[in-house]
Coordinates of C-alpha atoms and ligand atoms in Angstrom, one line a residue:
M14 CA -0.1 13.8 25.2
S15 CA -3.9 14.4 25.4
N16 CA -5.9 14.8 22.3
S17 CA -6.7 18.3 23.3
A18 CA -3.0 19.2 23.2
R19 CA -3.0 18.4 19.5
N20 CA -4.9 21.7 18.9
S21 CA -3.3 23.1 15.8
T22 CA -5.7 21.0 13.6
K23 CA -9.2 19.8 14.3
H24 CA -9.4 16.0 14.4
V25 CA -11.0 14.7 11.3
K26 CA -11.2 10.9 11.3
L27 CA -9.7 9.7 8.0
F28 CA -11.6 7.2 5.9
I29 CA -9.3 8.2 3.0
P30 CA -6.9 5.6 1.5
G31 CA -3.9 7.3 2.9
P32 CA -2.7 8.9 5.0
T33 CA -4.9 6.9 7.3
E34 CA -6.1 7.4 10.8
V35 CA -3.3 7.2 13.4
R36 CA -4.1 6.4 17.0
P37 CA -3.0 8.9 19.7
E38 CA -0.6 6.4 21.4
I39 CA 1.2 5.9 18.0
L40 CA 1.4 9.7 17.5
D41 CA 2.8 10.0 21.0
A42 CA 5.4 7.3 20.4
Q43 CA 7.1 9.8 18.0
T44 CA 7.9 12.1 20.9
E45 CA 10.7 9.9 22.4
W46 CA 14.0 11.7 23.0
M47 CA 16.0 11.9 19.9
V48 CA 18.9 9.4 19.4
G49 CA 21.7 9.4 16.8
H50 CA 21.3 6.7 14.2
R51 CA 24.8 5.3 14.9
M52 CA 24.1 5.2 18.6
P53 CA 23.3 1.9 20.3
E54 CA 19.8 3.0 21.1
C55 CA 18.9 3.3 17.4
I56 CA 20.7 0.2 16.5
D57 CA 18.7 -1.6 19.1
L58 CA 15.5 0.0 17.9
I59 CA 16.0 -1.3 14.3
G60 CA 17.1 -4.6 15.7
Q61 CA 13.7 -4.8 17.5
I62 CA 11.8 -3.7 14.4
R63 CA 13.3 -6.2 11.9
P64 CA 11.9 -9.5 13.2
K65 CA 8.5 -7.9 13.7
L66 CA 8.4 -6.4 10.3
A67 CA 9.3 -9.9 8.9
Q68 CA 6.2 -11.3 10.5
V69 CA 4.0 -8.7 8.9
F70 CA 5.6 -9.3 5.5
F71 CA 5.7 -13.1 6.0
T72 CA 9.3 -13.3 4.8
D73 CA 12.7 -14.3 5.9
A74 CA 14.2 -12.0 3.3
P75 CA 15.8 -8.6 4.3
I76 CA 13.2 -5.8 4.5
L77 CA 14.8 -2.5 3.6
I78 CA 13.6 0.6 5.4
S79 CA 13.8 4.1 3.9
A80 CA 12.9 7.6 4.9
S81 CA 10.7 8.1 1.9
S82 CA 7.2 7.4 0.7
G83 CA 6.4 4.3 -1.3
T84 CA 7.3 6.0 -4.6
G85 CA 11.0 5.8 -3.7
F86 CA 10.9 2.0 -3.8
W87 CA 9.1 2.0 -7.1
E88 CA 12.2 3.6 -8.4
G89 CA 14.5 1.4 -6.4
A90 CA 12.8 -1.8 -7.6
V91 CA 13.2 -1.0 -11.3
R92 CA 16.7 0.5 -10.9
N93 CA 18.0 -2.6 -9.0
C94 CA 16.1 -5.5 -10.7
V95 CA 15.7 -4.8 -14.4
S96 CA 18.5 -5.2 -16.9
R97 CA 16.7 -6.4 -20.0
K98 CA 13.0 -5.6 -20.1
V99 CA 10.2 -5.2 -17.6
L100 CA 6.5 -5.9 -18.1
N101 CA 4.4 -3.2 -16.3
C102 CA 0.9 -4.4 -15.6
V103 CA -1.4 -1.4 -15.6
N104 CA -5.0 -1.5 -14.3
G105 CA -5.3 1.9 -12.7
A106 CA -3.6 5.2 -11.9
F107 CA -1.0 3.9 -9.5
S108 CA 0.2 0.9 -11.6
D109 CA 0.4 3.4 -14.5
R110 CA 2.6 5.6 -12.4
W111 CA 5.0 2.7 -11.7
R112 CA 5.2 2.4 -15.5
E113 CA 6.0 6.1 -15.7
V114 CA 8.7 5.7 -13.1
T115 CA 10.1 2.8 -15.0
E116 CA 10.4 4.8 -18.2
A117 CA 11.7 7.9 -16.3
N118 CA 14.6 5.6 -15.2
G119 CA 15.3 4.6 -18.7
K120 CA 14.4 1.0 -18.4
A121 CA 13.1 -0.9 -21.5
N122 CA 9.5 -1.9 -20.8
E123 CA 6.2 -3.2 -22.3
V124 CA 2.8 -2.5 -20.8
L125 CA 0.1 -5.0 -20.1
E126 CA -3.0 -2.7 -20.2
V127 CA -6.0 -4.0 -18.3
E128 CA -9.3 -2.2 -18.1
W129 CA -9.7 0.0 -15.0
G130 CA -11.9 -1.9 -12.5
Q131 CA -10.6 -5.2 -13.5
P132 CA -7.8 -7.2 -11.9
V133 CA -4.6 -8.3 -13.5
L134 CA -5.0 -12.0 -14.2
P135 CA -2.4 -14.7 -14.2
E136 CA -3.0 -15.9 -17.7
Q137 CA -2.6 -12.4 -19.1
V138 CA 0.8 -11.9 -17.4
A139 CA 2.0 -15.4 -18.4
E140 CA 1.1 -14.9 -22.0
R141 CA 3.1 -11.7 -22.2
L142 CA 6.1 -13.0 -20.3
A143 CA 6.1 -16.2 -22.5
T144 CA 8.2 -14.4 -25.2
G145 CA 11.2 -14.8 -22.9
E146 CA 12.3 -11.2 -23.4
F147 CA 11.6 -10.1 -19.9
D148 CA 13.6 -10.3 -16.7
A149 CA 11.0 -8.6 -14.4
V150 CA 7.3 -7.8 -14.0
T151 CA 5.6 -5.1 -11.9
V152 CA 2.1 -5.5 -10.5
V153 CA 0.1 -3.6 -8.0
H154 CA -1.6 -5.7 -5.4
N155 CA -4.2 -3.2 -4.3
E156 CA -5.0 -0.6 -7.0
T157 CA -6.0 2.4 -4.8
S158 CA -7.6 4.3 -7.7
T159 CA -10.1 1.6 -8.5
G160 CA -10.4 -0.5 -5.3
V161 CA -9.3 -3.7 -7.1
T162 CA -7.1 -6.4 -5.6
S163 CA -5.3 -8.5 -8.1
P164 CA -4.6 -12.2 -7.4
I165 CA -0.9 -11.9 -6.7
Q166 CA -0.4 -15.5 -5.5
E167 CA -1.9 -16.9 -8.7
I168 CA 0.0 -14.4 -10.9
A169 CA 3.3 -15.5 -9.2
Q170 CA 2.4 -19.2 -9.7
A171 CA 1.8 -18.6 -13.4
V172 CA 5.1 -16.7 -13.8
R173 CA 7.1 -19.5 -12.1
Q174 CA 5.6 -22.1 -14.4
L175 CA 7.1 -20.4 -17.5
P176 CA 10.3 -22.0 -18.9
N177 CA 12.3 -19.0 -17.7
G178 CA 10.0 -18.3 -14.7
D179 CA 12.7 -18.7 -12.1
D180 CA 14.7 -15.9 -13.7
I181 CA 11.9 -13.4 -13.6
I182 CA 11.9 -10.9 -10.7
I183 CA 8.3 -10.5 -9.5
M184 CA 7.9 -7.0 -8.1
V185 CA 4.7 -6.2 -6.2
D186 CA 3.4 -2.8 -4.9
S187 CA 1.3 -3.5 -1.9
V188 CA 1.4 0.2 -0.7
S189 CA -2.3 0.2 0.2
G190 CA -2.6 -3.5 0.9
L191 CA 0.1 -4.9 3.1
S192 CA -0.8 -5.6 6.7
G193 CA -4.5 -5.2 5.9
A194 CA -5.0 -7.4 2.8
E195 CA -3.5 -10.9 2.9
L196 CA -0.1 -11.1 1.3
R197 CA 2.5 -13.8 2.0
T198 CA 5.8 -12.8 0.5
D199 CA 7.8 -16.1 0.8
A200 CA 5.0 -18.6 0.4
W201 CA 3.8 -16.8 -2.7
G202 CA 7.3 -16.6 -4.2
L203 CA 7.4 -12.8 -4.5
D204 CA 10.8 -11.2 -5.0
V205 CA 10.2 -7.5 -4.2
V206 CA 7.3 -6.3 -2.1
L207 CA 7.1 -2.6 -1.3
T208 CA 4.8 -0.6 0.9
A209 CA 4.6 2.6 2.9
S210 CA 3.8 3.6 6.5
Q211 CA 0.8 5.8 5.8
K212 CA -1.7 3.2 4.6
A213 CA -2.7 -0.1 6.3
F214 CA 0.2 0.3 8.8
A215 CA -1.7 3.2 10.2
L216 CA 1.4 5.3 10.8
P217 CA 2.2 8.8 9.8
P218 CA 3.7 9.1 6.3
G219 CA 7.5 9.1 5.8
L220 CA 8.7 5.5 6.0
A221 CA 8.7 2.9 3.2
F222 CA 9.6 -0.8 3.4
C223 CA 10.7 -3.2 0.7
S224 CA 11.4 -6.9 1.0
V225 CA 14.1 -8.2 -1.4
S226 CA 14.3 -11.9 -2.0
P227 CA 17.7 -13.7 -2.4
R228 CA 16.9 -13.9 -6.2
A229 CA 16.3 -10.2 -6.4
M230 CA 19.3 -9.4 -4.4
A231 CA 21.5 -11.6 -6.6
K232 CA 20.0 -9.9 -9.6
A233 CA 20.8 -6.4 -8.2
R234 CA 24.4 -7.4 -7.9
T235 CA 24.5 -7.8 -11.7
V236 CA 22.7 -4.6 -12.6
A237 CA 24.7 -1.4 -13.3
N238 CA 23.6 2.1 -12.3
R239 CA 21.4 1.1 -9.4
G240 CA 21.2 4.7 -8.3
Y241 CA 22.4 5.9 -4.9
Y242 CA 19.6 6.4 -2.3
F243 CA 17.8 3.1 -3.1
D244 CA 20.8 0.9 -4.0
F245 CA 19.6 -2.4 -2.5
I246 CA 23.1 -3.8 -2.1
T247 CA 24.2 -0.8 0.0
M248 CA 21.0 -0.7 2.0
E249 CA 21.3 -4.4 2.8
K250 CA 24.9 -4.0 3.9
Y251 CA 23.7 -1.5 6.5
L252 CA 20.5 -3.3 7.4
V253 CA 22.4 -6.4 8.6
K254 CA 24.1 -4.1 11.1
N255 CA 20.6 -2.7 12.1
Q256 CA 21.5 0.6 10.4
T257 CA 20.5 2.6 7.3
P258 CA 23.1 4.2 4.9
A259 CA 21.6 7.7 5.4
T260 CA 19.8 9.2 8.4
P261 CA 16.6 7.4 9.0
A262 CA 13.3 9.0 10.2
V263 CA 14.1 8.1 13.8
S264 CA 10.8 9.4 15.4
L265 CA 8.8 7.4 12.9
L266 CA 10.9 4.3 13.8
F267 CA 9.8 4.7 17.4
A268 CA 6.2 4.8 16.3
L269 CA 6.7 1.8 13.9
N270 CA 8.2 -0.3 16.7
R271 CA 5.1 0.4 18.9
Q272 CA 2.7 -0.1 16.1
L273 CA 4.3 -3.5 15.1
D274 CA 3.8 -4.7 18.7
D275 CA 0.1 -3.8 18.5
M276 CA -0.3 -5.3 15.1
L277 CA 1.2 -8.6 16.2
A278 CA -0.8 -8.6 19.4
E279 CA -3.9 -8.4 17.2
G280 CA -2.4 -11.2 15.1
M281 CA -2.1 -11.0 11.3
E282 CA -4.9 -13.4 10.6
N283 CA -7.3 -11.4 12.8
R284 CA -6.1 -8.2 11.1
F285 CA -6.9 -9.7 7.7
A286 CA -10.3 -10.9 8.9
R287 CA -11.1 -7.5 10.4
H288 CA -10.4 -5.8 7.1
L289 CA -12.5 -8.3 5.2
A290 CA -15.4 -7.8 7.6
M291 CA -15.2 -4.0 7.2
R292 CA -15.0 -4.5 3.4
D293 CA -18.1 -6.7 3.4
A294 CA -20.0 -4.2 5.7
T295 CA -19.1 -1.4 3.4
I296 CA -20.3 -3.2 0.3
A297 CA -23.5 -4.2 2.1
W298 CA -24.1 -0.6 3.2
A299 CA -23.4 0.8 -0.3
K300 CA -25.8 -1.7 -1.9
S301 CA -28.5 -1.0 0.7
Q302 CA -28.4 2.7 -0.4
G303 CA -28.7 1.8 -4.1
F304 CA -25.0 2.3 -5.0
T305 CA -23.2 -0.1 -7.3
L306 CA -19.4 -0.9 -7.0
F307 CA -16.6 0.0 -9.4
P308 CA -14.5 -3.1 -9.0
A309 CA -15.2 -6.3 -10.9
P310 CA -17.1 -8.7 -8.5
G311 CA -14.8 -10.9 -6.6
Y312 CA -11.9 -8.6 -6.7
E313 CA -13.1 -5.9 -4.2
S314 CA -10.2 -4.6 -2.1
P315 CA -10.2 -5.6 1.6
T316 CA -8.7 -2.2 2.6
M317 CA -10.9 0.3 0.6
T318 CA -14.1 0.4 -1.4
C319 CA -14.5 2.3 -4.6
V320 CA -18.2 3.1 -4.9
N321 CA -19.9 4.1 -8.2
N322 CA -21.6 7.5 -7.8
N323 CA -24.6 6.1 -9.7
L324 CA -27.0 8.1 -7.6
G325 CA -25.4 11.4 -8.8
L326 CA -24.2 12.7 -5.4
E327 CA -22.2 15.9 -5.2
V328 CA -19.2 14.2 -3.6
S329 CA -17.6 17.4 -2.5
A330 CA -20.8 18.5 -0.7
L331 CA -21.1 15.1 1.0
N332 CA -17.5 15.4 2.1
A333 CA -18.1 19.0 3.4
Y334 CA -21.0 17.6 5.5
L335 CA -18.9 14.7 6.8
R336 CA -16.1 17.0 7.7
S337 CA -18.5 19.1 9.8
Q338 CA -19.1 15.8 11.6
G339 CA -15.3 15.1 12.0
M340 CA -14.9 12.6 9.2
A341 CA -13.6 12.5 5.7
L342 CA -13.8 10.1 2.7
S343 CA -12.2 10.4 -0.7
N344 CA -13.5 11.5 -4.1
G345 CA -12.8 9.2 -7.0
Y346 CA -9.2 9.3 -8.2
G347 CA -8.0 11.7 -10.9
S348 CA -9.9 13.0 -13.9
R349 CA -11.2 9.6 -14.9
L350 CA -13.0 8.7 -11.7
K351 CA -13.5 12.0 -9.8
N352 CA -17.2 12.5 -9.0
K353 CA -17.9 9.3 -10.9
T354 CA -16.9 7.3 -7.9
F355 CA -16.0 7.9 -4.3
R356 CA -13.7 5.9 -2.0
I357 CA -14.1 4.7 1.5
A358 CA -11.0 3.4 3.2
H359 CA -11.5 0.8 5.9
M360 CA -7.8 0.4 6.5
G361 CA -5.3 0.2 9.3
D362 CA -6.6 0.4 12.8
L363 CA -10.2 1.5 11.9
Q364 CA -12.8 -0.7 13.5
M365 CA -16.4 -1.8 12.6
A366 CA -17.8 0.9 14.9
D367 CA -15.8 3.6 13.1
I368 CA -17.2 2.6 9.7
A369 CA -20.7 2.3 11.2
A370 CA -20.4 6.0 12.3
L371 CA -19.3 6.9 8.8
F372 CA -22.3 5.2 7.2
A373 CA -24.6 6.9 9.7
G374 CA -23.1 10.2 8.7
I375 CA -23.6 9.5 5.0
N376 CA -27.1 8.3 5.6
Q377 CA -27.9 11.6 7.5
Y378 CA -26.5 13.5 4.5
L379 CA -28.6 11.5 2.1
A380 CA -31.7 12.0 4.1
Q381 CA -31.1 15.8 4.2
T382 CA -30.0 16.0 0.6
P383 CA -31.7 13.3 -1.4
P384 CA -29.5 12.4 -4.4
A385 CA -32.1 13.5 -7.1
A386 CA -32.0 17.0 -5.5
S387 CA -28.2 17.2 -5.2
F388 CA -27.5 16.2 -8.8
Ligands
LIG428 C1 -1.0 1.5 -4.8 C2 -0.2 2.7 -4.5 N1 1.1 2.7 -4.9 C3 2.0 3.7 -4.7 C4 1.5 4.8 -4.1 C5 2.5 5.9 -4.0 O1 2.9 5.9 -2.6 P1 3.5 7.1 -1.9 O2 2.5 8.2 -1.9 O3 3.7 6.5 -0.5 O4 4.7 7.5 -2.6 C6 0.2 4.9 -3.7 C7 -0.3 6.2 -3.1 O5 -1.4 6.4 -2.8 C8 -0.6 3.9 -3.9 O6 -1.9 3.9 -3.5

């Protein structure tokens, strides 16, 4: 399908942290003829997807696939893997929402509060878990509200060193990290890793993925009231037959299969390196314009940059200008960070040339509307 055939909406290139830009060939892959999810064609499709997804997650564990956004697996993770008490690590709006989901599901919890802009650190987590009361911990890899990446590998190491460390289910949200920011599920000893299609996977929204380690699956078998749609045991029972318990988002699976081929052709190491290079270029551009960064130094996300609006730009006016040029970035997240920061996603299939075009657009706006005048 040509781009001009997609004429119901004007193309605005997305530099927002989800949904991210989707390439035309991936959009087109969704237009395959429909198949039934119990038909051999769909079983074969999921059979092709599973080993590729495993390479992207760096795991041999089952990766559950659901027709939902990432939020679904937040609920699934706490419903399936917590029976005593969970420690919710909160360093931004999304990690706080996982806390909210935990409480909405009636699970006992405590909260490790970390200042926004800071990472969750291994020693903080280990200190809280050392009481021995907890059987699980939730942590967000890439906090999309603040642009901070937490050191998941080191956090997991610190947890496993605790006397009861092998009994603690380590649950990681990498919704805006996975496949762009390095994450190695098995090598890092992570039990539950969840993500969604509309971020670094550069797919349309509507699919979520969740790897479940043997330890987490064994735990789920002991937990009552796992819920229905996200019952890990039922989902795995179907997954091993290359099926899902309920109807999957078949068109999105076609797109996923095509996108996984392209991701693996690029190579995961190259993909991580490309994201880091775009991150570094974005930081360099921001500093060259006199902006400072919201994240603590050393923890800046590879997939998106949260820039302090220390020059006093009118972010909505900047974005209106960018939209007239066919681009969009994001304001700061929520009442705490809106207008105080703005966010540039360099995520998914975006290339260095794309972000260079964005910087040129912002520079043009700054030249026309100097910050002092716009504030
Ligand atoms: C870090 C993080 N976790 C979870 C979510 C929620 O995911 P979804 O919107 O796919 O339900 C988001 C959404 O932006 C996110 O950035």
